Amino acid sequence: MKDLLTVAKSRHLLTSKQISALELTKEILRCIHATEDEVASYVTITEELALQQADQADKCIQKGQMHSLTGIPMQIKDNLSTANVLTTCSSNMLRNYIPPFNATVVEKLRKEKTVLLGKGNMDEFAMGSSTENSAIKRTYNPWDLTKVPGGSSGGPAASVACQQALFSLGSDTGGSIRQPAAFCGIVGLKPTYGLVSRYGLVAFASSLDQVGPMTRTVEDSAIVLRAIAGRDRADATCLTRTVPDYEKSLDKGVKGLRIGIPTEYFDPEIDETAKQSVIDAAQVLKENGATIDWDISLPSTKYALAVYYIIAPSEASANLSRYDGVKFGHASSGDNIWDVIEKTRQEGFGPEVKRRIMLGTHVLSSGYYDAYYLRASKVRTIITQEFKNIFKKVDVLLGPTTPTTAFGVGEKMADPVAMYKSDILTVPANIAGIPAISIPGGFSNNLPLGIQFMAPHLGEEILFRVGHSYQQSTSWHLMHPPVFKAN
Ligand code: GLN
């Protein structure tokens, strides 16, 4: 069986001139054409642009002007602005929106001379856990086409899983990088809040949103993060610290590292197979030299989902008020301005987005603000403090990424709360602003399982070390989904 390509391996093939960027791009485009009918993970495929950019990359390589991602074909989630390329956010509101500018992360990748293959499908405005809320199309899980790919970055996760892109960028507000990564058997990193610029990311909940890499390996995640992270004058919440060379510390191993497994991540609602993958991972890391602490607790974890579903919709209701038919996107006609706004939103937003806006405006309204929003903000501080305290005892936390493997298409659409519950293990990291990574950790009934590591603020280096050590000792990340067709 032919191995799936990685960013690191492709970079080696490019620098050693065993392959050109154009040949590499054509191979990935071949994979897209071979699987897209079944997987449907792209909103837009920019084939012509990709071939042009690959050609430019080849010219740079010939001149010896190579950055770490030059010539690497990649995809971008459809809520990141791409100049002159449709950016729909998988919403009817932005169905025809072509931004005049690049998001900072996209600009950074452009400067590295990466190759843009197109835009990844997602839940509308990144609200959802299955990509079924997309107004454009449904995406299917490459491991089993009757299952969802997770969400909201379901398109990116499915694409990377079957080599329709060597990496993709997703966004994670409550789990949207990690949960689909777990469902599709790839690596997904949500960086520390503020490490990566949000300029040009269509805002969902600004105090929680982060952009991050979706890759096949931890090594690739380290390479991509370095390229996209760092100070940005256009985003005042972006940290000014210099970005370390994460790749350099990958091989440091885990000897002496303390890994904690919080009891709350072994709740009865979590599948036995998910728990078992964590127990097995702990064993692997112990053999590699880490110490495992089973006796720690994050008691406020049980409030995290409730806090998230107050704070995220509140911020969303404010952020989405800009879609009024005047400034951006879809515009309806009517007798007066109120009519226009009402009709524009009625037609432009799907049911889940409307639900979040209503929830958000309700909890922010006078009389409810103190009872819901203010209280949720206080609990948010407690959750953050609990993480701070626990990181005095351990270096990294380990647990499952999701309570179950990928669920069936349509299975949770009628029950929003059941859908929300798939984020129960991922939202705490967003609430506290800490980095977290999901890594393939096994299979159950032929569907991938993800394990999640969390670290203190700016602890990405440790996450990569632990994750890389784990991947050196396991082979889950090398498996192919059945839909992948090698040349
Ligand atoms: N599934 C969660 C939600 O619907 C998380 C989404 C996200 O991280 N963008 O809010």
Tab-separated table of C-alpha atoms and ligand atoms in Angstrom:
chain	number	residue	atom	x	y	z
A	1	MET	CA	0.000	0.000	0.000
A	2	LYS	CA	1.295	3.438	-0.913
A	3	ASP	CA	1.781	5.756	2.058
A	4	LEU	CA	-0.160	8.951	2.367
A	5	LEU	CA	1.991	12.024	1.886
A	6	THR	CA	2.773	14.416	4.706
A	7	VAL	CA	3.986	18.007	4.660
A	8	ALA	CA	7.406	16.965	6.005
A	9	LYS	CA	7.814	14.180	3.445
A	10	SER	CA	6.666	16.381	0.546
A	11	ARG	CA	9.026	19.148	1.623
A	12	HIS	CA	11.857	16.638	1.492
A	13	LEU	CA	10.803	15.476	-1.997
A	14	LEU	CA	10.674	19.105	-3.145
A	15	THR	CA	14.040	20.189	-1.720
A	16	SER	CA	15.791	17.097	-3.023
A	17	LYS	CA	14.164	17.783	-6.424
A	18	GLN	CA	12.569	14.323	-6.582
A	19	ILE	CA	9.275	15.998	-7.388
A	20	SER	CA	8.241	19.473	-8.558
A	21	ALA	CA	5.543	21.580	-6.909
A	22	LEU	CA	3.530	21.249	-10.103
A	23	GLU	CA	3.723	17.447	-10.057
A	24	LEU	CA	2.832	17.387	-6.367
A	25	THR	CA	-0.127	19.719	-6.917
A	26	LYS	CA	-1.362	17.607	-9.837
A	27	GLU	CA	-1.188	14.481	-7.667
A	28	ILE	CA	-3.270	16.113	-4.928
A	29	LEU	CA	-5.751	17.429	-7.516
A	30	ARG	CA	-6.012	13.849	-8.792
A	31	CYS	CA	-6.941	12.733	-5.265
A	32	ILE	CA	-9.555	15.489	-5.085
A	33	HIS	CA	-11.128	14.398	-8.366
A	34	ALA	CA	-11.030	10.718	-7.354
A	35	THR	CA	-12.846	11.205	-4.046
A	36	GLU	CA	-14.747	14.500	-4.064
A	37	ASP	CA	-17.970	13.003	-5.452
A	38	GLU	CA	-18.194	10.805	-2.369
A	39	VAL	CA	-16.655	13.010	0.330
A	40	ALA	CA	-17.789	16.486	-0.821
A	41	SER	CA	-15.407	18.423	1.380
A	42	TYR	CA	-14.706	21.454	-0.823
A	43	VAL	CA	-16.957	24.477	-1.272
A	44	THR	CA	-14.647	25.861	-3.963
A	45	ILE	CA	-11.781	24.200	-5.827
A	46	THR	CA	-9.269	26.721	-7.210
A	47	GLU	CA	-7.606	24.375	-9.679
A	48	GLU	CA	-6.308	26.982	-12.104
A	49	LEU	CA	-4.941	29.173	-9.342
A	50	ALA	CA	-3.285	26.143	-7.736
A	51	LEU	CA	-1.478	25.254	-10.955
A	52	GLN	CA	-0.286	28.869	-11.355
A	53	GLN	CA	0.897	29.058	-7.764
A	54	ALA	CA	2.670	25.698	-8.088
A	55	ASP	CA	4.481	27.024	-11.129
A	56	GLN	CA	5.562	30.127	-9.181
A	57	ALA	CA	6.691	27.919	-6.304
A	58	ASP	CA	8.807	25.850	-8.680
A	59	LYS	CA	10.511	29.004	-9.924
A	60	CYS	CA	11.350	29.977	-6.331
A	61	ILE	CA	12.658	26.497	-5.575
A	62	GLN	CA	14.865	26.609	-8.667
A	63	LYS	CA	16.321	29.903	-7.441
A	64	GLY	CA	16.939	28.372	-4.024
A	65	GLN	CA	14.344	30.649	-2.385
A	66	MET	CA	12.603	28.012	-0.330
A	67	HIS	CA	10.542	28.636	2.806
A	68	SER	CA	9.340	25.782	4.957
A	69	LEU	CA	6.013	25.421	3.095
A	70	THR	CA	6.963	26.445	-0.436
A	71	GLY	CA	5.110	24.368	-3.005
A	72	ILE	CA	2.892	22.575	-0.468
A	73	PRO	CA	-0.727	22.223	-1.699
A	74	MET	CA	-3.221	23.098	1.015
A	75	GLN	CA	-6.789	24.034	1.738
A	76	ILE	CA	-8.350	26.803	3.842
A	77	LYS	CA	-11.615	26.585	5.790
A	78	ASP	CA	-14.266	28.710	4.147
A	79	ASN	CA	-14.505	31.205	7.013
A	80	LEU	CA	-11.001	32.569	6.377
A	81	SER	CA	-10.880	35.426	3.891
A	82	THR	CA	-9.082	34.691	0.651
A	83	ALA	CA	-8.556	37.638	-1.701
A	84	ASN	CA	-10.502	37.188	-4.945
A	85	VAL	CA	-11.629	33.699	-3.918
A	86	LEU	CA	-15.202	33.027	-2.775
A	87	THR	CA	-15.499	32.918	1.052
A	88	THR	CA	-18.982	31.706	1.929
A	89	CYS	CA	-18.735	30.569	5.543
A	90	SER	CA	-21.084	27.905	4.161
A	91	SER	CA	-23.920	30.403	4.557
A	92	ASN	CA	-26.488	31.773	2.131
A	93	MET	CA	-25.692	35.134	3.692
A	94	LEU	CA	-22.213	35.079	2.116
A	95	ARG	CA	-22.863	32.704	-0.794
A	96	ASN	CA	-21.515	35.229	-3.330
A	97	TYR	CA	-19.006	37.053	-1.129
A	98	ILE	CA	-15.547	37.526	-2.637
A	99	PRO	CA	-13.263	39.275	-0.143
A	100	PRO	CA	-10.860	41.929	-1.385
A	101	PHE	CA	-8.204	40.882	1.149
A	102	ASN	CA	-6.465	37.881	2.657
A	103	ALA	CA	-6.768	36.873	6.305
A	104	THR	CA	-3.377	37.334	7.990
A	105	VAL	CA	-2.835	33.558	8.187
A	106	VAL	CA	-3.612	33.217	4.480
A	107	GLU	CA	-1.236	36.077	3.693
A	108	LYS	CA	1.502	34.397	5.713
A	109	LEU	CA	1.036	31.164	3.762
A	110	ARG	CA	1.026	33.137	0.510
A	111	LYS	CA	4.393	34.643	1.422
A	112	GLU	CA	5.725	31.132	2.005
A	113	LYS	CA	4.543	30.272	-1.535
A	114	THR	CA	2.147	27.530	-0.544
A	115	VAL	CA	-0.393	26.385	-3.141
A	116	LEU	CA	-4.092	27.072	-2.516
A	117	LEU	CA	-6.309	24.187	-3.659
A	118	GLY	CA	-9.569	25.660	-2.475
A	119	LYS	CA	-11.894	26.252	0.452
A	120	GLY	CA	-13.153	23.649	2.923
A	121	ASN	CA	-16.809	23.076	3.757
A	122	MET	CA	-18.030	23.793	7.283
A	123	ASP	CA	-21.077	24.300	9.448
A	124	GLU	CA	-22.630	27.678	8.697
A	125	PHE	CA	-20.632	30.378	10.516
A	126	ALA	CA	-18.770	27.545	12.300
A	127	MET	CA	-21.826	26.646	14.376
A	128	GLY	CA	-22.201	22.900	14.599
A	129	SER	CA	-20.458	19.584	15.156
A	130	SER	CA	-21.241	17.643	11.976
A	131	THR	CA	-20.955	20.021	8.971
A	132	GLU	CA	-24.655	19.283	8.386
A	133	ASN	CA	-25.451	22.944	9.069
A	134	SER	CA	-23.665	23.961	5.861
A	135	ALA	CA	-26.012	25.781	3.484
A	136	ILE	CA	-23.828	24.635	0.596
A	137	LYS	CA	-23.612	20.839	0.951
A	138	ARG	CA	-23.076	17.913	3.280
A	139	THR	CA	-19.613	16.443	3.736
A	140	TYR	CA	-19.163	12.729	4.474
A	141	ASN	CA	-16.629	10.931	6.636
A	142	PRO	CA	-13.961	9.292	4.434
A	143	TRP	CA	-13.767	6.316	6.829
A	144	ASP	CA	-17.468	5.573	6.476
A	145	LEU	CA	-19.633	7.593	4.130
A	146	THR	CA	-22.726	7.016	6.257
A	147	LYS	CA	-21.098	9.004	9.104
A	148	VAL	CA	-20.517	12.722	9.597
A	149	PRO	CA	-16.964	14.102	9.444
A	150	GLY	CA	-17.548	16.169	12.595
A	151	GLY	CA	-17.675	19.944	12.615
A	152	SER	CA	-17.523	22.682	12.176
A	153	SER	CA	-14.253	22.099	10.242
A	154	GLY	CA	-15.617	18.893	8.680
A	155	GLY	CA	-14.462	19.795	5.168
A	156	PRO	CA	-10.836	20.398	6.220
A	157	ALA	CA	-10.732	17.218	8.331
A	158	ALA	CA	-12.217	15.001	5.619
A	159	SER	CA	-9.908	16.506	2.973
A	160	VAL	CA	-6.726	15.969	4.939
A	161	ALA	CA	-7.804	12.413	5.843
A	162	CYS	CA	-7.972	11.333	2.185
A	163	GLN	CA	-5.125	13.437	0.824
A	164	GLN	CA	-7.295	16.026	-0.881
A	165	ALA	CA	-4.869	18.508	0.719
A	166	LEU	CA	-1.577	18.102	2.586
A	167	PHE	CA	-2.903	20.334	5.326
A	168	SER	CA	-5.774	22.675	5.984
A	169	LEU	CA	-6.433	25.551	8.344
A	170	GLY	CA	-9.483	25.295	10.563
A	171	SER	CA	-10.974	27.452	13.303
A	172	ASP	CA	-11.845	26.262	16.783
A	173	THR	CA	-14.302	28.078	19.051
A	174	GLY	CA	-15.416	25.096	21.115
A	175	GLY	CA	-13.797	22.130	19.402
A	176	SER	CA	-14.232	22.720	15.685
A	177	ILE	CA	-10.674	21.715	14.833
A	178	ARG	CA	-10.214	18.889	17.337
A	179	GLN	CA	-13.586	17.123	17.127
A	180	PRO	CA	-13.547	16.701	13.311
A	181	ALA	CA	-9.841	15.795	13.496
A	182	ALA	CA	-10.776	13.005	15.934
A	183	PHE	CA	-13.686	11.821	13.750
A	184	CYS	CA	-11.532	11.718	10.597
A	185	GLY	CA	-8.325	10.283	12.099
A	186	ILE	CA	-6.054	13.314	11.708
A	187	VAL	CA	-4.196	15.772	13.960
A	188	GLY	CA	-5.931	19.029	14.937
A	189	LEU	CA	-4.423	21.779	17.052
A	190	LYS	CA	-6.205	24.641	18.764
A	191	PRO	CA	-3.400	27.029	19.702
A	192	THR	CA	-3.256	29.281	22.770
A	193	TYR	CA	-5.738	32.147	22.445
A	194	GLY	CA	-3.841	35.036	20.847
A	195	LEU	CA	-0.993	33.017	19.365
A	196	VAL	CA	-2.484	33.131	15.861
A	197	SER	CA	-4.054	36.207	14.280
A	198	ARG	CA	-7.826	36.247	13.838
A	199	TYR	CA	-7.745	39.074	11.300
A	200	GLY	CA	-9.788	37.945	8.317
A	201	LEU	CA	-11.414	35.065	10.182
A	202	VAL	CA	-15.171	35.570	9.996
A	203	ALA	CA	-15.982	36.135	13.666
A	204	PHE	CA	-18.149	33.671	15.602
A	205	ALA	CA	-17.260	34.200	19.295
A	206	SER	CA	-14.248	36.492	19.427
A	207	SER	CA	-13.002	35.595	22.909
A	208	LEU	CA	-12.927	31.885	22.019
A	209	ASP	CA	-12.055	31.686	18.283
A	210	GLN	CA	-8.593	30.491	17.263
A	211	VAL	CA	-7.202	29.413	13.893
A	212	GLY	CA	-5.081	26.263	13.823
A	213	PRO	CA	-3.505	23.574	11.622
A	214	MET	CA	-5.196	20.344	10.564
A	215	THR	CA	-2.582	17.832	9.452
A	216	ARG	CA	-1.783	14.126	9.263
A	217	THR	CA	1.053	14.228	11.788
A	218	VAL	CA	2.193	16.169	14.831
A	219	GLU	CA	5.383	17.061	13.003
A	220	ASP	CA	3.327	18.708	10.227
A	221	SER	CA	1.274	20.554	12.837
A	222	ALA	CA	4.494	22.032	14.277
A	223	ILE	CA	5.656	23.106	10.812
A	224	VAL	CA	2.351	24.778	9.915
A	225	LEU	CA	1.862	26.469	13.291
A	226	ARG	CA	5.234	28.157	13.059
A	227	ALA	CA	4.284	29.554	9.650
A	228	ILE	CA	0.935	31.030	10.741
A	229	ALA	CA	1.601	32.160	14.343
A	230	GLY	CA	2.894	35.457	15.607
A	231	ARG	CA	2.238	39.127	16.062
A	232	ASP	CA	-0.216	40.959	13.859
A	233	ARG	CA	-0.855	44.685	13.977
A	234	ALA	CA	-4.328	44.102	12.547
A	235	ASP	CA	-5.386	41.978	15.554
A	236	ALA	CA	-4.950	43.633	18.926
A	237	THR	CA	-5.530	40.359	20.791
A	238	CYS	CA	-2.575	38.762	19.015
A	239	LEU	CA	0.442	38.168	21.256
A	240	THR	CA	3.733	39.878	20.473
A	241	ARG	CA	6.047	37.068	21.583
A	242	THR	CA	8.467	35.596	19.040
A	243	VAL	CA	7.346	32.242	17.710
A	244	PRO	CA	9.688	29.377	18.622
A	245	ASP	CA	10.935	26.842	16.098
A	246	TYR	CA	8.629	24.056	17.234
A	247	GLU	CA	10.215	21.534	14.906
A	248	LYS	CA	13.503	21.747	16.766
A	249	SER	CA	12.095	20.485	20.032
A	250	LEU	CA	9.980	17.702	18.524
A	251	ASP	CA	12.513	15.003	19.328
A	252	LYS	CA	13.105	15.995	22.939
A	253	GLY	CA	10.901	13.116	24.075
A	254	VAL	CA	8.794	12.824	27.204
A	255	LYS	CA	11.314	11.625	29.777
A	256	GLY	CA	10.477	13.251	33.100
A	257	LEU	CA	7.242	14.873	31.870
A	258	ARG	CA	4.252	14.577	34.172
A	259	ILE	CA	1.017	13.682	32.409
A	260	GLY	CA	-2.262	14.005	34.281
A	261	ILE	CA	-5.540	12.286	33.459
A	262	PRO	CA	-8.440	14.135	35.091
A	263	THR	CA	-11.135	11.876	36.544
A	264	GLU	CA	-13.820	14.067	34.896
A	265	TYR	CA	-12.596	12.934	31.472
A	266	PHE	CA	-13.617	9.385	32.407
A	267	ASP	CA	-17.255	10.235	32.947
A	268	PRO	CA	-19.899	7.479	32.452
A	269	GLU	CA	-21.196	9.332	29.360
A	270	ILE	CA	-17.934	8.611	27.578
A	271	ASP	CA	-17.639	5.426	25.498
A	272	GLU	CA	-15.518	2.616	26.900
A	273	THR	CA	-13.483	2.466	23.684
A	274	ALA	CA	-12.611	6.168	24.000
A	275	LYS	CA	-11.461	5.590	27.584
A	276	GLN	CA	-9.458	2.548	26.546
A	277	SER	CA	-7.562	4.543	23.909
A	278	VAL	CA	-6.505	6.974	26.657
A	279	ILE	CA	-5.400	4.138	28.952
A	280	ASP	CA	-3.364	2.649	26.085
A	281	ALA	CA	-1.828	6.038	25.249
A	282	ALA	CA	-0.840	6.538	28.888
A	283	GLN	CA	0.915	3.181	28.766
A	284	VAL	CA	2.817	4.118	25.597
A	285	LEU	CA	3.954	7.420	27.090
A	286	LYS	CA	4.937	5.751	30.342
A	287	GLU	CA	7.143	3.370	28.390
A	288	ASN	CA	8.652	6.417	26.678
A	289	GLY	CA	9.618	7.865	30.059
A	290	ALA	CA	6.699	10.037	31.247
A	291	THR	CA	5.053	9.696	34.644
A	292	ILE	CA	1.286	9.336	34.727
A	293	ASP	CA	-0.892	10.883	37.407
A	294	TRP	CA	-4.384	9.350	37.560
A	295	ASP	CA	-5.331	11.132	40.698
A	296	ILE	CA	-6.205	14.645	39.596
A	297	SER	CA	-9.463	16.446	39.182
A	298	LEU	CA	-10.980	19.456	37.398
A	299	PRO	CA	-14.305	19.623	39.261
A	300	SER	CA	-15.767	22.536	37.277
A	301	THR	CA	-15.559	20.618	33.993
A	302	LYS	CA	-19.253	19.806	34.385
A	303	TYR	CA	-20.132	23.496	33.950
A	304	ALA	CA	-17.994	24.075	30.868
A	305	LEU	CA	-20.625	23.218	28.250
A	306	ALA	CA	-23.246	25.440	29.892
A	307	VAL	CA	-20.761	28.306	30.151
A	308	TYR	CA	-19.828	27.858	26.500
A	309	TYR	CA	-23.436	27.850	25.305
A	310	ILE	CA	-24.025	31.165	27.054
A	311	ILE	CA	-20.821	32.971	26.119
A	312	ALA	CA	-20.485	31.754	22.504
A	313	PRO	CA	-24.057	32.651	21.418
A	314	SER	CA	-23.793	36.025	23.229
A	315	GLU	CA	-20.709	36.971	21.273
A	316	ALA	CA	-22.164	35.483	18.085
A	317	SER	CA	-25.328	37.575	18.394
A	318	ALA	CA	-23.206	40.724	18.529
A	319	ASN	CA	-20.822	39.637	15.751
A	320	LEU	CA	-23.572	38.553	13.376
A	321	SER	CA	-25.525	41.791	13.715
A	322	ARG	CA	-23.319	43.199	10.927
A	323	TYR	CA	-25.271	41.098	8.397
A	324	ASP	CA	-28.034	43.579	7.813
A	325	GLY	CA	-28.279	43.568	4.030
A	326	VAL	CA	-26.441	46.895	3.846
A	327	LYS	CA	-22.784	46.252	4.578
A	328	PHE	CA	-22.097	42.620	3.676
A	329	GLY	CA	-23.440	39.742	1.696
A	330	HIS	CA	-27.008	38.874	0.860
A	331	ALA	CA	-29.476	41.738	0.623
A	332	SER	CA	-33.209	41.479	0.326
A	333	SER	CA	-35.595	44.202	-0.803
A	334	GLY	CA	-38.454	45.688	1.167
A	335	ASP	CA	-40.598	48.764	1.821
A	336	ASN	CA	-38.352	50.194	4.494
A	337	ILE	CA	-35.014	49.497	6.205
A	338	TRP	CA	-36.543	47.278	8.926
A	339	ASP	CA	-38.236	45.174	6.300
A	340	VAL	CA	-34.964	44.785	4.442
A	341	ILE	CA	-33.060	43.730	7.571
A	342	GLU	CA	-35.742	41.281	8.607
A	343	LYS	CA	-36.019	39.623	5.216
A	344	THR	CA	-32.263	39.565	4.663
A	345	ARG	CA	-31.724	37.663	7.904
A	346	GLN	CA	-34.705	35.411	7.365
A	347	GLU	CA	-33.344	34.316	3.991
A	348	GLY	CA	-29.629	34.511	4.712
A	349	PHE	CA	-29.285	32.595	7.993
A	350	GLY	CA	-30.000	28.899	8.539
A	351	PRO	CA	-31.901	27.481	11.551
A	352	GLU	CA	-28.879	26.843	13.817
A	353	VAL	CA	-27.498	30.349	13.312
A	354	LYS	CA	-30.905	31.823	14.098
A	355	ARG	CA	-31.113	29.679	17.231
A	356	ARG	CA	-27.737	30.980	18.443
A	357	ILE	CA	-28.623	34.612	17.743
A	358	MET	CA	-31.874	34.241	19.661
A	359	LEU	CA	-30.128	32.512	22.553
A	360	GLY	CA	-27.439	35.193	22.625
A	361	THR	CA	-29.752	38.181	22.488
A	362	HIS	CA	-31.913	36.587	25.166
A	363	VAL	CA	-29.116	35.976	27.684
A	364	LEU	CA	-27.759	39.474	27.092
A	365	SER	CA	-31.088	41.224	27.527
A	366	SER	CA	-31.741	43.294	30.611
A	367	GLY	CA	-32.917	41.160	33.501
A	368	TYR	CA	-31.166	38.062	32.145
A	369	TYR	CA	-27.669	39.459	31.714
A	370	ASP	CA	-26.764	39.090	35.403
A	371	ALA	CA	-28.406	35.704	35.740
A	372	TYR	CA	-26.761	34.153	32.687
A	373	TYR	CA	-23.963	36.079	31.014
A	374	LEU	CA	-22.362	37.524	34.122
A	375	ARG	CA	-22.594	34.247	35.992
A	376	ALA	CA	-21.149	32.333	33.059
A	377	SER	CA	-18.248	34.807	32.938
A	378	LYS	CA	-17.542	34.164	36.618
A	379	VAL	CA	-17.577	30.399	36.152
A	380	ARG	CA	-15.260	30.914	33.190
A	381	THR	CA	-12.729	32.461	35.580
A	382	ILE	CA	-13.066	29.517	37.963
A	383	ILE	CA	-12.493	27.015	35.152
A	384	THR	CA	-9.409	28.946	33.997
A	385	GLN	CA	-8.076	29.044	37.552
A	386	GLU	CA	-8.573	25.303	37.961
A	387	PHE	CA	-6.424	24.689	34.900
A	388	LYS	CA	-3.752	27.064	36.238
A	389	ASN	CA	-3.614	25.196	39.532
A	390	ILE	CA	-3.513	21.777	37.950
A	391	PHE	CA	-0.610	22.793	35.735
A	392	LYS	CA	1.430	23.327	38.910
A	393	LYS	CA	1.178	19.569	39.435
A	394	VAL	CA	1.401	18.205	35.896
A	395	ASP	CA	2.898	19.387	32.597
A	396	VAL	CA	0.193	18.070	30.278
A	397	LEU	CA	-3.350	16.737	30.584
A	398	LEU	CA	-4.598	13.733	28.635
A	399	GLY	CA	-8.136	12.586	27.889
A	400	PRO	CA	-10.382	11.537	25.012
A	401	THR	CA	-11.184	14.236	22.418
A	402	THR	CA	-14.808	13.192	21.996
A	403	PRO	CA	-17.197	10.949	23.949
A	404	THR	CA	-17.872	8.758	20.876
A	405	THR	CA	-16.602	8.063	17.377
A	406	ALA	CA	-18.270	9.749	14.376
A	407	PHE	CA	-22.048	9.488	14.538
A	408	GLY	CA	-24.440	8.791	11.657
A	409	VAL	CA	-25.497	11.364	9.087
A	410	GLY	CA	-28.780	12.879	10.270
A	411	GLU	CA	-28.579	11.154	13.663
A	412	LYS	CA	-28.391	14.281	15.826
A	413	MET	CA	-29.976	16.914	13.611
A	414	ALA	CA	-33.303	16.836	15.410
A	415	ASP	CA	-31.744	17.140	18.860
A	416	PRO	CA	-29.490	20.210	19.249
A	417	VAL	CA	-28.530	19.378	22.842
A	418	ALA	CA	-27.291	15.907	21.835
A	419	MET	CA	-25.258	17.635	19.118
A	420	TYR	CA	-23.848	20.175	21.608
A	421	LYS	CA	-22.762	17.348	23.903
A	422	SER	CA	-20.187	16.124	21.416
A	423	ASP	CA	-18.108	19.175	22.466
A	424	ILE	CA	-18.128	18.356	26.156
A	425	LEU	CA	-14.401	17.505	26.249
A	426	THR	CA	-13.173	20.221	23.888
A	427	VAL	CA	-14.861	23.426	25.130
A	428	PRO	CA	-12.864	23.701	28.399
A	429	ALA	CA	-9.653	24.551	26.491
A	430	ASN	CA	-11.392	27.402	24.647
A	431	ILE	CA	-12.933	28.734	27.833
A	432	ALA	CA	-9.498	28.853	29.487
A	433	GLY	CA	-7.631	29.921	26.317
A	434	ILE	CA	-5.121	27.079	26.650
A	435	PRO	CA	-3.700	25.046	23.736
A	436	ALA	CA	-5.028	21.543	22.992
A	437	ILE	CA	-4.296	18.974	20.333
A	438	SER	CA	-6.234	15.942	19.104
A	439	ILE	CA	-4.216	13.018	17.785
A	440	PRO	CA	-5.382	9.725	16.224
A	441	GLY	CA	-5.463	7.256	19.120
A	442	GLY	CA	-7.058	4.074	17.799
A	443	PHE	CA	-10.155	2.700	16.122
A	444	SER	CA	-13.526	1.421	17.200
A	445	ASN	CA	-15.672	-0.389	14.610
A	446	ASN	CA	-13.340	0.883	11.884
A	447	LEU	CA	-13.863	4.503	12.908
A	448	PRO	CA	-11.011	6.659	14.234
A	449	LEU	CA	-10.765	7.693	17.894
A	450	GLY	CA	-8.961	10.842	18.996
A	451	ILE	CA	-6.971	11.459	22.152
A	452	GLN	CA	-6.507	15.003	23.406
A	453	PHE	CA	-3.589	16.668	25.172
A	454	MET	CA	-3.893	20.059	26.858
A	455	ALA	CA	-1.081	22.291	28.106
A	456	PRO	CA	-0.732	25.623	29.931
A	457	HIS	CA	-0.866	28.885	27.942
A	458	LEU	CA	1.836	28.885	25.239
A	459	GLY	CA	2.627	25.246	25.967
A	460	GLU	CA	2.453	24.233	22.269
A	461	GLU	CA	6.032	23.005	22.375
A	462	ILE	CA	5.188	20.454	25.064
A	463	LEU	CA	2.073	19.340	23.163
A	464	PHE	CA	4.185	18.689	20.086
A	465	ARG	CA	6.832	16.819	22.054
A	466	VAL	CA	4.310	14.535	23.707
A	467	GLY	CA	2.298	14.066	20.516
A	468	HIS	CA	5.355	13.341	18.422
A	469	SER	CA	6.672	10.846	20.945
A	470	TYR	CA	3.273	9.113	20.853
A	471	GLN	CA	3.204	9.034	17.048
A	472	GLN	CA	6.733	7.625	16.906
A	473	SER	CA	5.471	4.669	18.955
A	474	THR	CA	2.087	4.125	17.273
A	475	SER	CA	0.820	3.781	13.727
A	476	TRP	CA	-2.779	5.035	13.852
A	477	HIS	CA	-1.859	8.112	11.820
A	478	LEU	CA	-0.509	5.937	8.990
A	479	MET	CA	-3.806	4.189	8.235
A	480	HIS	CA	-5.727	4.997	5.032
A	481	PRO	CA	-9.446	5.604	4.886
A	482	PRO	CA	-11.054	3.189	2.369
A	483	VAL	CA	-12.077	6.033	0.049
A	484	PHE	CA	-8.425	6.991	-0.581
A	485	LYS	CA	-7.235	5.679	-3.927
A	486	ALA	CA	-3.470	5.533	-4.374
A	487	ASN	CA	-2.141	6.245	-7.825
B	1	GLN	N1	-19.577	22.621	17.904
B	1	GLN	C1	-19.384	23.840	18.634
B	1	GLN	C2	-20.466	24.826	18.306
B	1	GLN	O1	-21.322	24.506	17.531
B	1	GLN	C3	-18.028	24.379	18.362
B	1	GLN	C4	-17.945	25.137	17.108
B	1	GLN	C5	-16.609	25.706	16.842
B	1	GLN	O2	-15.627	25.401	17.512
B	1	GLN	N2	-16.577	26.605	15.872
B	1	GLN	O3	-20.495	25.908	18.814
